[in-house]
mmCIF file of C-alpha atoms in Angstrom:
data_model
loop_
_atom_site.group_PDB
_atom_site.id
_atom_site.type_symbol
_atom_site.label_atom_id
_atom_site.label_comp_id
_atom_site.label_asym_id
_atom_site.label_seq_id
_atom_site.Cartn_x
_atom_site.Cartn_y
_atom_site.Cartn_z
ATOM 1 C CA UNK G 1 0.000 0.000 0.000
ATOM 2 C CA UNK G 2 1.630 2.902 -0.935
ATOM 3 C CA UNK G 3 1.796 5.827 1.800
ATOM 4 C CA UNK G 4 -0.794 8.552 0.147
ATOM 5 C CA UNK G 5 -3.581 5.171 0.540
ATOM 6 C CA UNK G 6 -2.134 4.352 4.100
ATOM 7 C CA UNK G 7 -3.100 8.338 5.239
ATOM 8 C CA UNK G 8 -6.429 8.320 3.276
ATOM 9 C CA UNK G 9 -7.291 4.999 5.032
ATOM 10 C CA UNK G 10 -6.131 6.140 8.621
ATOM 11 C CA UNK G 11 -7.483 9.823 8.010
ATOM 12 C CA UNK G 12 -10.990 8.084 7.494
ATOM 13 C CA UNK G 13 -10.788 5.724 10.129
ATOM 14 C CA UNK G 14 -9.637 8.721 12.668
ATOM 15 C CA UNK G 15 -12.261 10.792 11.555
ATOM 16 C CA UNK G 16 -14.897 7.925 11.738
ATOM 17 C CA UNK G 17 -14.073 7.771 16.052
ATOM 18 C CA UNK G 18 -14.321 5.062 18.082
ATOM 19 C CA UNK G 19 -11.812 2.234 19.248
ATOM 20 C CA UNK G 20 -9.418 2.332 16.429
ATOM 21 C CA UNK G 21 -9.660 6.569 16.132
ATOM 22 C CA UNK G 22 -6.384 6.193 18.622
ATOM 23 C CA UNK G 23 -4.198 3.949 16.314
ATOM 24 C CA UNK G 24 -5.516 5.251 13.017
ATOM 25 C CA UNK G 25 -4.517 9.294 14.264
ATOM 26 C CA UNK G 26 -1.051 7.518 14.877
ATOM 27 C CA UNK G 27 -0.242 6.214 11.772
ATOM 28 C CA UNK G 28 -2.383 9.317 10.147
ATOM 29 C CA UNK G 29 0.588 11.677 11.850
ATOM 30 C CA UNK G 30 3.494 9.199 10.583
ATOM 31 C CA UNK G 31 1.888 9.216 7.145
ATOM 32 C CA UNK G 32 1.531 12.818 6.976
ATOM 33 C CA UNK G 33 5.043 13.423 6.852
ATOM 34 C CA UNK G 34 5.081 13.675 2.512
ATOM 35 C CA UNK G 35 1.616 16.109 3.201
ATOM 36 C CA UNK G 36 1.680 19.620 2.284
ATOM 37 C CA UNK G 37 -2.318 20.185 1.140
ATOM 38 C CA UNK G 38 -5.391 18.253 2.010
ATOM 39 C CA UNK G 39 -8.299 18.530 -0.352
ATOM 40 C CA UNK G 40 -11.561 17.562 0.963
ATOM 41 C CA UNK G 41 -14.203 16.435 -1.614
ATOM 42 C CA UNK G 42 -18.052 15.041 -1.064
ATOM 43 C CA UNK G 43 -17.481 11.863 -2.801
ATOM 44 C CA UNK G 44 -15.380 9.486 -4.826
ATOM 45 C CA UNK G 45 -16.463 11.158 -8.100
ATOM 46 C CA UNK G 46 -14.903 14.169 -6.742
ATOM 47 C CA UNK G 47 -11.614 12.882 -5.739
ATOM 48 C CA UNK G 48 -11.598 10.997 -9.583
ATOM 49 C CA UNK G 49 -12.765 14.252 -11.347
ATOM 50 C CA UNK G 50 -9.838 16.305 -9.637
ATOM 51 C CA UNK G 51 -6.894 14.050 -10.416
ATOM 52 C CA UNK G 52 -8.160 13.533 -14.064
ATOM 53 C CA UNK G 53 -8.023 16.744 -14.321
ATOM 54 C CA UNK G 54 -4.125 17.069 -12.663
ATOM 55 C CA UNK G 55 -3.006 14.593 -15.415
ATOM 56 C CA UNK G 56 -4.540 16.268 -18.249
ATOM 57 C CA UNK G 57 -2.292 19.263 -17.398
ATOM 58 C CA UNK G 58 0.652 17.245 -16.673
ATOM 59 C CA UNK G 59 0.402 17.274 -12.768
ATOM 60 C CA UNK G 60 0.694 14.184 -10.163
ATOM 61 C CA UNK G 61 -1.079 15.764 -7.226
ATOM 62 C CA UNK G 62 0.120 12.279 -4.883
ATOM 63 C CA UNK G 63 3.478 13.421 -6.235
ATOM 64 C CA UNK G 64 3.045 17.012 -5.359
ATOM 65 C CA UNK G 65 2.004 16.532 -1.771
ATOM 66 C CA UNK G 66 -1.372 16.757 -2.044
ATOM 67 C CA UNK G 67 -3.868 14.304 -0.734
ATOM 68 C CA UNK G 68 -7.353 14.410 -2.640
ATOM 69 C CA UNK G 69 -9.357 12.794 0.412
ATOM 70 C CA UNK G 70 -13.278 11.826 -0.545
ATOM 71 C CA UNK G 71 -15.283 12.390 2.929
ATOM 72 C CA UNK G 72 -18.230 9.930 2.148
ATOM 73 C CA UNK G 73 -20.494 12.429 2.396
ATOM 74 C CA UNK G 74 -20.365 16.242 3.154
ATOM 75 C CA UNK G 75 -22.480 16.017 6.232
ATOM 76 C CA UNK G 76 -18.823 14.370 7.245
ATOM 77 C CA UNK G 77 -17.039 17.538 6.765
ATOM 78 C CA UNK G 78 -17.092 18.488 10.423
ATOM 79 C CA UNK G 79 -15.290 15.285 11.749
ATOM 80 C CA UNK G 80 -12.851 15.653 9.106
ATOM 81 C CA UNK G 81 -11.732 19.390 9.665
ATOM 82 C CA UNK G 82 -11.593 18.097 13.732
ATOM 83 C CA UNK G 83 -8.984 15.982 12.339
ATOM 84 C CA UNK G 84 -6.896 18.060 9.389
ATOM 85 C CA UNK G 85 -7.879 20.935 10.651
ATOM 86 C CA UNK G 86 -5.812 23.820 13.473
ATOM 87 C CA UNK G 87 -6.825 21.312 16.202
ATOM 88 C CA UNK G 88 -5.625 17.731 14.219
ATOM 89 C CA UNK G 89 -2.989 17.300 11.762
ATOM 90 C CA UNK G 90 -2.318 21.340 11.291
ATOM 91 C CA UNK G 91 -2.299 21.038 7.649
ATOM 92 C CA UNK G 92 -3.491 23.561 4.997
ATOM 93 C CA UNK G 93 -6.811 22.533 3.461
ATOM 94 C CA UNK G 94 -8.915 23.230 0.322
ATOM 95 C CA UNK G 95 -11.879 21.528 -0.632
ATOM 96 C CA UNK G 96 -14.978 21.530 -3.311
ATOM 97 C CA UNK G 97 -18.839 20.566 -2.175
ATOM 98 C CA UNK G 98 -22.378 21.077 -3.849
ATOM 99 C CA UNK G 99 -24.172 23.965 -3.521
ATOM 100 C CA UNK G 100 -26.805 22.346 -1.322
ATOM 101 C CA UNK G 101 -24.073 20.999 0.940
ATOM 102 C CA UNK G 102 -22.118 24.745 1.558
ATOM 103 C CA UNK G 103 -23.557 25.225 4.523
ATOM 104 C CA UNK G 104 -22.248 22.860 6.076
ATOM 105 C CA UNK G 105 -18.675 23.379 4.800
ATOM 106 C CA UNK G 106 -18.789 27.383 6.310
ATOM 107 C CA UNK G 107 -20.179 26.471 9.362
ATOM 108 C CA UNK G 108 -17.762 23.708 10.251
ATOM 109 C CA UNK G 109 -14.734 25.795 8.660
ATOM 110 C CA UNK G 110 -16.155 28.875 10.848
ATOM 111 C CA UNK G 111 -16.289 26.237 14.253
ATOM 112 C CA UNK G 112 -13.036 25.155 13.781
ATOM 113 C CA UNK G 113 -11.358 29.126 13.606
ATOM 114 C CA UNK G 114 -10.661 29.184 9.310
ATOM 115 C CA UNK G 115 -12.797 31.885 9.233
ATOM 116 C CA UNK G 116 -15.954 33.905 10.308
ATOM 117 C CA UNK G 117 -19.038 35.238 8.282
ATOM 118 C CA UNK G 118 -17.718 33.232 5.291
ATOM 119 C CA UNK G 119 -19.431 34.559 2.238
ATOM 120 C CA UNK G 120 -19.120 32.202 -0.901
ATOM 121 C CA UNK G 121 -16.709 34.469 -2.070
ATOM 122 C CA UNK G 122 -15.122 33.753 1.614
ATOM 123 C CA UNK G 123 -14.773 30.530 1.027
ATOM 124 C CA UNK G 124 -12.747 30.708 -2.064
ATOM 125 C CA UNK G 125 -10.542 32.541 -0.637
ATOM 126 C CA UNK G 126 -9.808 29.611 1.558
ATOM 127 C CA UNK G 127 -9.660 27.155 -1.171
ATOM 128 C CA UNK G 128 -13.091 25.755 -1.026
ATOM 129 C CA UNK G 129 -15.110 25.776 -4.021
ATOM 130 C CA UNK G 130 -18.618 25.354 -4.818
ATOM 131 C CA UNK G 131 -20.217 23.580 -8.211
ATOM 132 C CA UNK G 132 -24.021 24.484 -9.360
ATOM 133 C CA UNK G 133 -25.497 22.366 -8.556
ATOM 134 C CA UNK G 134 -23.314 19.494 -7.999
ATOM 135 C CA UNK G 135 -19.835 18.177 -10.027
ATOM 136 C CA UNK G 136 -22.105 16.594 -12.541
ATOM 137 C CA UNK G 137 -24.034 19.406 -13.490
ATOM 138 C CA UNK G 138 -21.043 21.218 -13.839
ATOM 139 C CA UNK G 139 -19.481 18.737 -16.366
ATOM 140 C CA UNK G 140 -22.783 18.806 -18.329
ATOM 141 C CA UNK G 141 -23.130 21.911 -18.904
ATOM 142 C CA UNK G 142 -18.653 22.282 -20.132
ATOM 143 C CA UNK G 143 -19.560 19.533 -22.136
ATOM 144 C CA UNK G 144 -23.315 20.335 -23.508
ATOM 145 C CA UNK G 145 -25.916 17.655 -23.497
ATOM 146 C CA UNK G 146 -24.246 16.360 -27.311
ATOM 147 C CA UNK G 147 -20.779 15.504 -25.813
ATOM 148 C CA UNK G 148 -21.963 13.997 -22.668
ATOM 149 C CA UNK G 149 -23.887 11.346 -24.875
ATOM 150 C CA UNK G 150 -21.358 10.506 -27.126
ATOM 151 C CA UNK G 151 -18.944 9.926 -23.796
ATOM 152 C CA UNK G 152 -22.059 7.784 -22.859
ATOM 153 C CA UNK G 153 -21.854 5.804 -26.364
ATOM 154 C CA UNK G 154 -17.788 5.534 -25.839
ATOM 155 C CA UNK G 155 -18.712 4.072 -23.039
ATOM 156 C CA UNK G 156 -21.507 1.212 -24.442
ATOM 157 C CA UNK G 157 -24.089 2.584 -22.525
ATOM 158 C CA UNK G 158 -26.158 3.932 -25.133
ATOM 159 C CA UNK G 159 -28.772 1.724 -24.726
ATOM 160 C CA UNK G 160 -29.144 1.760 -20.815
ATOM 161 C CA UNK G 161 -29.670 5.546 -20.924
ATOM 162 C CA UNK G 162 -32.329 5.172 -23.742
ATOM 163 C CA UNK G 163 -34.255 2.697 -21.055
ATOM 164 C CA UNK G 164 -33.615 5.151 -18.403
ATOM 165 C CA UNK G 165 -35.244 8.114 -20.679
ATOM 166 C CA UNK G 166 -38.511 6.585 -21.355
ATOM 167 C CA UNK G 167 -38.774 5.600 -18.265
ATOM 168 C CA UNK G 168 -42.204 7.197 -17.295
ATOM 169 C CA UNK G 169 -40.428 9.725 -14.407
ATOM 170 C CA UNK G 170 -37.829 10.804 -16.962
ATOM 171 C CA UNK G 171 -39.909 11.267 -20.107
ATOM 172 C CA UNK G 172 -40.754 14.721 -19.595
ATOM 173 C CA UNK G 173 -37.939 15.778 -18.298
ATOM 174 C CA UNK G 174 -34.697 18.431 -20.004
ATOM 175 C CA UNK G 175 -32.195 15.715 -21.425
ATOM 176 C CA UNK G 176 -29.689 17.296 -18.879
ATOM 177 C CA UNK G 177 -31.736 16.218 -16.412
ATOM 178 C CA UNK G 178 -31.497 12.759 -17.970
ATOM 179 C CA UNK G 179 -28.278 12.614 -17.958
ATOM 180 C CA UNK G 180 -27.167 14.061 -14.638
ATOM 181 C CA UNK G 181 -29.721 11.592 -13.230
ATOM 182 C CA UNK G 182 -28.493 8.372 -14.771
ATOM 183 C CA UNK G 183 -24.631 8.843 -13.835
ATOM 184 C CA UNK G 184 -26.148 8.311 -10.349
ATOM 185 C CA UNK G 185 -28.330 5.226 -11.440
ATOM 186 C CA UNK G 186 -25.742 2.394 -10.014
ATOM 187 C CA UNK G 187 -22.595 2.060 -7.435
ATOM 188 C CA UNK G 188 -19.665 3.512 -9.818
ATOM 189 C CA UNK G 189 -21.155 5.341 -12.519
ATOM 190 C CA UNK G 190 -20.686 8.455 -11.025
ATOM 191 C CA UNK G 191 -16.825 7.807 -10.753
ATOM 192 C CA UNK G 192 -16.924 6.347 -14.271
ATOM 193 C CA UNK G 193 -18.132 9.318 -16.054
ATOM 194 C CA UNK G 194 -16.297 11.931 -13.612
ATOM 195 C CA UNK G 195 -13.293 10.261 -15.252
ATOM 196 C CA UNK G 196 -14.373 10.221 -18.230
ATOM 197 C CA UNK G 197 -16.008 13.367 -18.889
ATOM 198 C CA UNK G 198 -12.704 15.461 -17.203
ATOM 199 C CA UNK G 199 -11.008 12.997 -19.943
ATOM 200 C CA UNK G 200 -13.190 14.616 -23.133
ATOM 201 C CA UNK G 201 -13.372 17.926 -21.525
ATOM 202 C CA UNK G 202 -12.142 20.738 -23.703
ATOM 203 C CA UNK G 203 -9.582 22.464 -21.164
ATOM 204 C CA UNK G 204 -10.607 25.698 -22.245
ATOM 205 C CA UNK G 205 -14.313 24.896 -20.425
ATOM 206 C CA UNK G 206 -12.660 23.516 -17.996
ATOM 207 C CA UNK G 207 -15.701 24.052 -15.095
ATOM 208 C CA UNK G 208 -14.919 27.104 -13.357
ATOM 209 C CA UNK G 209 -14.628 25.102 -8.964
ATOM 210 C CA UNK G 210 -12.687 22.705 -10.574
ATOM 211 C CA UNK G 211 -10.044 24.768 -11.907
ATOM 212 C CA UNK G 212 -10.207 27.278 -9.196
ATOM 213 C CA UNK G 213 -9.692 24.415 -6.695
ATOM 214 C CA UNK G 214 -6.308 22.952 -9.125
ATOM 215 C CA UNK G 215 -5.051 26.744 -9.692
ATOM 216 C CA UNK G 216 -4.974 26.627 -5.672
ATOM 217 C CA UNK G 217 -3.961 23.473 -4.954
#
C-alpha cells in the first residue's frame, strides 16, 4: 500500500471515532510526513474528477504533496476538519462541495477558527469551491448535453440511458436532467463518467470550482 492510501485509510478511520480513532490518528501523523495540502471532496467522483483533471495538465497531485481525500459524504465535513484541521494534523486545506451541501462546509470551517461570516466568495478565498449544482451538473453543462452522450456511447451505454429516458419519471424531463440523473443510477457510474467526462473535456471549459480548486492546490 503505498503511503498517500495508508493516510487516506487512517485519516478516514480517525475521523470515523471510536476504538481504532487512537491507532488510526497515529499512523495518520506518521503518514503525513510527505503532506503539504489536504483537499476535501463530497465523494469518490470528486476525488476521480480532480486528479483527471491534474493529469490532463501534466500534474501528479500524490506526487506534489497533495492528498485528494473523498469524505463519504459532506455532512462528514465536520469530523474531518476536527482531524486536518488547526486542532488535528495542522495542515493547509482546500476543498470543493455542492451547492446544497455549503452550509455545512462554512459552518464547520467557521467552528473550527478558518474563518468567520464566510461569504461564498469567503470561502474561495480559503480554497473551497462550490459547483451548481453538484460536479455533474457542472461537467454537463462544459460539455453540452451532445458531448456527454457521445462519452455515454464511448462508453456502451447507449442503450441503458435510452431505457432510463422513457422511463415514465424521466420522459418529460430536459435531457440534462437525464443525464445528470443516470450517472447516479448504479454504485460507480458516477466515478466512471467523472473520469471520463474530465477525460473529453475541452480544457478551455474547464468548469470554473474545478479549476479554481487545481489553480490553488
Amino acid at each position: 500500500m503505498d503511503e498517500l492510501r495508508r493516510f487516506r485509510l487512517a485519516l478516514a478511520a480517525w475521523a470515523a471515532g471510536g476504538a481504532r480513532a487512537g491507532a488510526a490518528a497515529a499512523v495518520a501523523r506518521e503518514s503525513a510526513c510527505g503532506v503539504r495540502t489536504i483537499v476535501l471532496v463530497e465523494g469518490s467522483s470528486d476525488q476521480v474528477a480532480l486528479e483527471t483533471l491534474a493529469a490532463r495538465v501534466g500534474r501528479d497531485l500524490g506526487a506534489e504533496g497533495v492528498a485528494v481525500v473523498p469524505l463519504g459524504g459532506a455532512t462528514s465535513i465536520g469530523r474531518f476538519l476536527d482531524v486536518c484541521g488547526p486542532l488535528g494534523l495542522g495542515l493547509p486545506l482546500a476543498g470543493l462541495c455542492d451547492i446544497g451541501e455549503e452550509r455545512h462546509f462554512r459552518r464547520h470551517l467557521e467552528r473550527v477558527g478558518l474563518g468567520s461570516g464566510l461569504t461564498q466568495a469567503g470561502l474561495e478565498a480559503l480554497g473551497f469551491q462550490v459547483c451548481v449544482a453538484d460536479l455533474e451538473d457542472e461537467l454537463i453543462r462544459a460539455l453540452g448535453a451532445e458531448g456527454v452522450q457521445q462519452v455515454i456511447e464511448a462508453q456502451g451505454e447507449t442503450r441503458p440511458f435510452h431505457t432510463f429516458q422513457s422511463q415514465p419519471a424521466q420522459r418529460e424531463r430536459p435531457v440534462e436532467h437525464q443525464l445528470r440523473r443516470f450517472m447516479g443510477t448504479h454504485s460507480g457510474r458516477k466515478a466512471l463518467y467523472a473520469q471520463a467526462l474530465v477525460a473529453h473535456l475541452d480544457l478551455a471549459r474547464v468548469p470554473r470550482p474545478l479549476e479554481r480548486l487545481l489553480t490553488h492546490v
